Coordinates of C-alpha atoms and ligand atoms in Angstrom, one line a residue:
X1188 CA -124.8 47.4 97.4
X1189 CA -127.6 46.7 99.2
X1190 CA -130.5 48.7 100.7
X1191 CA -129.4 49.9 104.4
X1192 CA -130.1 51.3 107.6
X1193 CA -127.1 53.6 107.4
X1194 CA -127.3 57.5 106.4
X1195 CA -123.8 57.4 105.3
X1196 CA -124.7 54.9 102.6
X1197 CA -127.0 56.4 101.7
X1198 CA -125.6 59.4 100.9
X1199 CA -123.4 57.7 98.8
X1200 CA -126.0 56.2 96.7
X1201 CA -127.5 59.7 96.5
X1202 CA -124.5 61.3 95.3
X1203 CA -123.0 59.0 92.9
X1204 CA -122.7 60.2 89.8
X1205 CA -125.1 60.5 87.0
X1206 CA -123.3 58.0 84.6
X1207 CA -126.1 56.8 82.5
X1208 CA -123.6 56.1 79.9
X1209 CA -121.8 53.6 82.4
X1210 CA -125.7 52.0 83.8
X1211 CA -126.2 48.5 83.3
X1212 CA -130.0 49.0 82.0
X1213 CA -131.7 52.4 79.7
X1214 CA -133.2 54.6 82.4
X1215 CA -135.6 57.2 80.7
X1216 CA -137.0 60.3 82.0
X1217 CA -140.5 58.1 81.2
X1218 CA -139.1 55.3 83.6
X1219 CA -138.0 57.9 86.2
X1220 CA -141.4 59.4 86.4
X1221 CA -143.8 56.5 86.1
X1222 CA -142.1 55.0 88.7
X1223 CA -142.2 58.0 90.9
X1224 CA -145.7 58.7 89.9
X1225 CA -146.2 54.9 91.1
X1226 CA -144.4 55.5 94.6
X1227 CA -146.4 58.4 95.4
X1228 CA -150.0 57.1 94.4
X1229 CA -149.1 53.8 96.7
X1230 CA -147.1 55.1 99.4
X1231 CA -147.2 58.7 99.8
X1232 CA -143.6 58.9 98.8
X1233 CA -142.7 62.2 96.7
X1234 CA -139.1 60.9 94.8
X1235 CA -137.8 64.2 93.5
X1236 CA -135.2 63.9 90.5
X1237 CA -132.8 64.1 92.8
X1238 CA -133.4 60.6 93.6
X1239 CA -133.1 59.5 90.2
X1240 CA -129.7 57.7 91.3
X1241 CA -130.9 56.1 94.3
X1242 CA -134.2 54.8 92.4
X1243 CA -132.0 53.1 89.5
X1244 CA -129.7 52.2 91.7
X1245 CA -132.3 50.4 94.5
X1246 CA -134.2 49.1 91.5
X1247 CA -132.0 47.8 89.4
X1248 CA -131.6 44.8 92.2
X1249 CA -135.2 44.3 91.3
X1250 CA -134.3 43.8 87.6
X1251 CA -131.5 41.2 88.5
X1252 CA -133.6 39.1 90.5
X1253 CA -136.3 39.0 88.1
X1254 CA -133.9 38.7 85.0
X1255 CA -135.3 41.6 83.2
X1256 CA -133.5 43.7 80.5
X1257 CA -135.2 46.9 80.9
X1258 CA -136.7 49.2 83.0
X1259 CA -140.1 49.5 80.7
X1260 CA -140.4 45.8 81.3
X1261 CA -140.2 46.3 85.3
X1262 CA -142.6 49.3 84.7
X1263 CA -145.0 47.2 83.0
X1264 CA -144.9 44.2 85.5
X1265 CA -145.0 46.6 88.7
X1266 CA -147.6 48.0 87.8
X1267 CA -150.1 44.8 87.3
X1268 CA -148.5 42.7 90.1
X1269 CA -149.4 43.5 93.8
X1270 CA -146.2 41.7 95.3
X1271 CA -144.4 43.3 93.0
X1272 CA -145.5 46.7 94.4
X1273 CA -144.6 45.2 97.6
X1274 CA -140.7 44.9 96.7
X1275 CA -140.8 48.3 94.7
X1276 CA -142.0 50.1 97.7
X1277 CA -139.2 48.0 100.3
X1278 CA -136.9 48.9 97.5
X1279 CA -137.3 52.6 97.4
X1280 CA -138.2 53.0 101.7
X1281 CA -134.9 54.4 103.2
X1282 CA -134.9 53.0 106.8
X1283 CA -131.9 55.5 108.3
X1284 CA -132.8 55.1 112.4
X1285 CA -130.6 54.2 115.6
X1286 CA -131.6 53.9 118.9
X1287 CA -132.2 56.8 121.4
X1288 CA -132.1 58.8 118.1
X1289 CA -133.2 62.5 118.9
X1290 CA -132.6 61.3 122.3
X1291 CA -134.7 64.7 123.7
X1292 CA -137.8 63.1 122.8
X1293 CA -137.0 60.3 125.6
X1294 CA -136.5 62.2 128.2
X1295 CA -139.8 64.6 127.1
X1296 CA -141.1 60.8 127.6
X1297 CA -139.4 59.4 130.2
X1298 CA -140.2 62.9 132.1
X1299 CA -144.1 63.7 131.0
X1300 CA -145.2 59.8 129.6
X1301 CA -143.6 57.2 131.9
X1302 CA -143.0 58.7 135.2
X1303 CA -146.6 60.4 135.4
X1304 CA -147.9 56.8 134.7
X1305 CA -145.4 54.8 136.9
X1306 CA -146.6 57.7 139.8
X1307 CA -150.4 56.7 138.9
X1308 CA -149.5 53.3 140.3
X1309 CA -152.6 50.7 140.3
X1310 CA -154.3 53.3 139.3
X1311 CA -152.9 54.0 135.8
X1312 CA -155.6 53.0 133.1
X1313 CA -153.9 51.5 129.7
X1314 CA -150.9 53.1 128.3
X1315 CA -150.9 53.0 124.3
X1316 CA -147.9 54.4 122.4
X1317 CA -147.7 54.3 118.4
X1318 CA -143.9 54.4 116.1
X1319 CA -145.4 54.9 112.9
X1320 CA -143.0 54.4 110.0
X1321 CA -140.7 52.2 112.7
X1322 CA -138.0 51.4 110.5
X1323 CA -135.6 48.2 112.0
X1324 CA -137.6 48.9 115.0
X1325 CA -134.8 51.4 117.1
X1326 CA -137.4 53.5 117.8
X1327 CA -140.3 51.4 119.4
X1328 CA -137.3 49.5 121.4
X1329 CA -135.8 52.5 122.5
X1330 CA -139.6 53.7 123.4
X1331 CA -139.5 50.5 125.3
X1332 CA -136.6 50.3 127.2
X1333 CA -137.5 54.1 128.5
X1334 CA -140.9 53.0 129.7
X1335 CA -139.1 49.7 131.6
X1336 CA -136.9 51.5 133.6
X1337 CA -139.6 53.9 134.5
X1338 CA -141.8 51.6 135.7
X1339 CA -139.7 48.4 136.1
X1340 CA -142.1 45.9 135.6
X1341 CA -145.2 45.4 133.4
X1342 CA -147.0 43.0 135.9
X1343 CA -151.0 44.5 136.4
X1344 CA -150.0 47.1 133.7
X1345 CA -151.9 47.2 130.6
X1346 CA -148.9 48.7 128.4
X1347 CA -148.5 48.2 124.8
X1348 CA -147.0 49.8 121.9
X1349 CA -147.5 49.7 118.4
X1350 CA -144.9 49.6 115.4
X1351 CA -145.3 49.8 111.8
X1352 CA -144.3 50.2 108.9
X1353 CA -144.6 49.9 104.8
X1354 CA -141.8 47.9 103.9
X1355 CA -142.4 44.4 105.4
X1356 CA -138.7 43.7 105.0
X1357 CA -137.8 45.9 107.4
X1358 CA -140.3 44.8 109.9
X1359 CA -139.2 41.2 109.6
X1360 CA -135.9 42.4 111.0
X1361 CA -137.7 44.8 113.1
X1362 CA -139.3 41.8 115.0
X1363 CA -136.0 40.2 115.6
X1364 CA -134.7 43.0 117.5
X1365 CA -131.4 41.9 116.8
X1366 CA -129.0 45.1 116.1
X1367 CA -124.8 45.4 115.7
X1368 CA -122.6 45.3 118.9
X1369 CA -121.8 49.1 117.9
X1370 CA -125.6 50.1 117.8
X1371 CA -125.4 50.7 121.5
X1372 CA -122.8 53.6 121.7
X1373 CA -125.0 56.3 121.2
X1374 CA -127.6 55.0 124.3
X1375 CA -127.5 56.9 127.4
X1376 CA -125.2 55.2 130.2
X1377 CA -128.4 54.5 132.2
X1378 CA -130.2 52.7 129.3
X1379 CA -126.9 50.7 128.9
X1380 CA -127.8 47.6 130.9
X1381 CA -131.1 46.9 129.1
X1382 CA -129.2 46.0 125.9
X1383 CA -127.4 42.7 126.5
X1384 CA -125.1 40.6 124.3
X1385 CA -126.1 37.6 122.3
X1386 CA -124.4 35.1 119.3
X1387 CA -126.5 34.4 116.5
X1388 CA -125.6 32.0 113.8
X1389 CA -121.9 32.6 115.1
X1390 CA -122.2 36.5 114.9
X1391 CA -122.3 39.0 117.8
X1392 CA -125.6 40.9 118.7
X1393 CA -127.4 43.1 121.0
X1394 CA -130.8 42.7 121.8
X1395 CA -133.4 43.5 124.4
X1396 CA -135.3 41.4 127.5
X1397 CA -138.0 39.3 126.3
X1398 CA -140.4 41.4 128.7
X1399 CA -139.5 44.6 127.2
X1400 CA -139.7 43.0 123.7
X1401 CA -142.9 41.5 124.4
X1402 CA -144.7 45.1 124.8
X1403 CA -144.0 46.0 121.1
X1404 CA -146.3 44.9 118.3
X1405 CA -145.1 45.0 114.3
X1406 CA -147.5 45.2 112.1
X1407 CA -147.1 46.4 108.1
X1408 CA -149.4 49.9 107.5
X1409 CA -149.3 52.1 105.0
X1410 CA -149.6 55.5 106.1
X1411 CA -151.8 56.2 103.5
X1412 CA -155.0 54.1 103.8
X1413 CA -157.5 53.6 106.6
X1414 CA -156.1 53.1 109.7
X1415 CA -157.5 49.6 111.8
X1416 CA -157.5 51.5 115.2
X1417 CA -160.5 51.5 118.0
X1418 CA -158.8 53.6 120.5
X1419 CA -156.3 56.6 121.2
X1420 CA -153.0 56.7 121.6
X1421 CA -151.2 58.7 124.7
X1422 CA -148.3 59.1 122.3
X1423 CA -147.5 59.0 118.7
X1424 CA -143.8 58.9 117.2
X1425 CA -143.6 59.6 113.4
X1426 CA -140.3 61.1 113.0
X1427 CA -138.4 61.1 110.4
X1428 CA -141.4 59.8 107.6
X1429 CA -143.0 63.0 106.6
X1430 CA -140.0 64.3 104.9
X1431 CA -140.5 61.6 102.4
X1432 CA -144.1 63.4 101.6
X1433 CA -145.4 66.4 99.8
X1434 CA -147.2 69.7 101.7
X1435 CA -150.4 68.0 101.1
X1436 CA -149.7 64.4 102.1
X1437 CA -147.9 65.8 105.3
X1438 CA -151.3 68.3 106.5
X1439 CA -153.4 65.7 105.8
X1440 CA -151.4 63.0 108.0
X1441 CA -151.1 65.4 110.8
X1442 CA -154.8 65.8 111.0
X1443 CA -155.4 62.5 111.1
X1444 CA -152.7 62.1 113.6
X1445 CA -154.2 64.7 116.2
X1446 CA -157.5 62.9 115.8
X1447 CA -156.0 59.5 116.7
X1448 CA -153.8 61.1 120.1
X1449 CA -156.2 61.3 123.2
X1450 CA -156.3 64.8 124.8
X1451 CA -153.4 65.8 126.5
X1452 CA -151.4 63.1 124.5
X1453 CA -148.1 63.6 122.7
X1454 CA -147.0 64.0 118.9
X1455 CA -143.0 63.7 118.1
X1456 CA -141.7 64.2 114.8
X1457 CA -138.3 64.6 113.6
X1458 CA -135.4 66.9 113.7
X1459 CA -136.4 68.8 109.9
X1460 CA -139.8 68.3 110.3
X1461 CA -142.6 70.8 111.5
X1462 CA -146.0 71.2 111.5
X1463 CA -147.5 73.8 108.7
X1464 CA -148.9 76.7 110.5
X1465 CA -150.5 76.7 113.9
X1466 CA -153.0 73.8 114.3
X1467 CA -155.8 74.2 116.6
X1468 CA -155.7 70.7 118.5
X1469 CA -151.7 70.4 118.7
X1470 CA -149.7 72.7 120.7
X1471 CA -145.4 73.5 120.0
X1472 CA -144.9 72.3 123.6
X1473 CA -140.7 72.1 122.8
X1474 CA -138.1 71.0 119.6
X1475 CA -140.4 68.8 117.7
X1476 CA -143.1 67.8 120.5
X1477 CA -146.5 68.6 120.1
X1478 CA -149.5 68.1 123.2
X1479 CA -152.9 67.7 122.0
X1480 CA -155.4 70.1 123.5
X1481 CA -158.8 70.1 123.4
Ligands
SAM1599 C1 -136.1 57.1 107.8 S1 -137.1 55.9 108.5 C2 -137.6 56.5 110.0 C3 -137.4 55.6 111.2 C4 -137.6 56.1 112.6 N1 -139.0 56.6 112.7 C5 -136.6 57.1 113.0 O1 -136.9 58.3 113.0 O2 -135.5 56.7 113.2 C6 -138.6 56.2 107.5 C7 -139.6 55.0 107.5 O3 -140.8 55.4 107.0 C8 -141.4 54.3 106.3 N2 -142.5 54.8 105.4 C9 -142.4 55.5 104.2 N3 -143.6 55.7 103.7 C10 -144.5 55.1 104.5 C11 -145.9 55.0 104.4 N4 -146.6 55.5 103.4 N5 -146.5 54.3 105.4 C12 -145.8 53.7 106.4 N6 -144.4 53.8 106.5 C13 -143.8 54.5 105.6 C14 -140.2 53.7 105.5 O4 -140.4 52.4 105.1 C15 -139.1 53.9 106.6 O5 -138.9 52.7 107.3

């Protein structure tokens, strides 16, 4: 089975059974936690045992590939080989995301981010809008699509948004913007004629305008180092990442976060996520949307 985009799966993976008995390589509570202790001190990433399954399971691809017998020999060659830290990391990332996902944070955008600035006309200064942890890219595209039909067309506009991500697997197919026909049933009726149908290599796909694909930017970032940027962002969306992260990890991030969003800019985050306490720069302003004050 291999690593998807789709909860369900997921959840299966998570679920299976224990069976070590049945497992086609010796998993040891030493592999288990080297390899977590490996995923949190390079990504952030906080693998509880109840993802013991899931990380055999994604990793055991890993061991195929590289036609190794055990997991102490993959411990051993992860943790002296950069690329191979590369392909642990995409291995263990779950990338779960769909378009217009949480779709009240699009019209909180459409309503507060997009309109203001297609109102502002000529004189609307640069508009600079941040998915971090983008997944197959739903989210910046759906970001996209809600700031074309707001403002119809990026001519004299100075509009860009930023995507990234850890796992540069997923951003490769992230810059494709290439999605299943079935990826649009969820998208809002008026968002519907932005998507249209294409045929690649004999298989049906929706995709997006080159001009509303041309705003987005994919770049691979780790949450957890320095970040490259000069200016601030009017929005940032990082939903659905933090709940891969421990209490500290997660305050830390959110700092950082309110001191990269210019005043009066936006911070989403998703559905189970919330910010510890009440932070002094970034007010509750509705279900997981926060306004930078200050
Ligand atoms: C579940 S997806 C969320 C996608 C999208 N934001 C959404 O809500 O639909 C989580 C993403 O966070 C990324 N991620 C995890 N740890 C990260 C880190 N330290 N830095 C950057 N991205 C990270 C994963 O690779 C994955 O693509």
């Amino acid at each position: 089975m291999s690593k998807n985009t789709h909860g369900a799966t997921s959840a299966l993976i998570q679920n299976a059974p224990a069976a070590a008995s049945l497992r086609e390589f010796s998993f040891s509570d030493e592999d288990f936690k080297g390899l977590a202790k490996l995923a949190y001190e390079h990504a952030g990433i906080s693998l509880s045992d109840a993802k013991r399954n899931l990380v055999y399971s994604r990793l055991s691809r890993r061991l195929r590939v590289l036609q190794l017998q055990t997991f102490r020999e993959y411990r051993e060659l992860v943790a002296n080989d950069a690329r191979e830290i590369e392909n642990f990391i995409n291995s263990i990332s779950t990338n779960h995301t769909k378009l217009f996902r949480e779709d009240h944070h699009f019209d909180h955008l459409r309503s507060h981010v997009a309109a203001p600035y297609a109102q502002a006309g000529a004189r609307a200064g640069s508009m600079r809008i941040w998915s971090a942890g983008c997944s197959s890219g739903e989210e910046p595209y759906t970001i996209a699509v809600v700031l074309k039909r707001e403002l119809r067309s990026f001519h004299n506009r100075d509009v860009k948004i930023l995507a990234t991500d850890i796992d540069t697997e997923i951003l490769t197919k992230a810059a494709r913007g290439e999605f299943a026909p079935n990826a649009t049933t969820d998208v809002p009726h008026g968002y519907q004629s932005f998507f249209k149908n294409i045929v690649v290599d004999g298989q049906e796909k929706v995709t997006v305008e080159d001009d509303v694909r041309s705003l987005i930017t994919f770049r691979r970032l780790n949450l957890m180092e320095r970040w490259p940027f000069r200016g601030l962002f009017d929005a940032i969306f990082c939903r659905n990442v933090m709940i891969y992260f421990d209490g500290p990890t997660k305050a830390n991030l959110i700092e950082r976060f309110a001191n990269q969003i210019k005043p009066g800019g936006w911070l989403y985050i998703g559905h189970s996520e919330s910010l510890t306490g009440n932070h002094p720069q970034l007010k509750p302003v509705g279900r997981t949307i926060y306004r930078k004050v200050g």
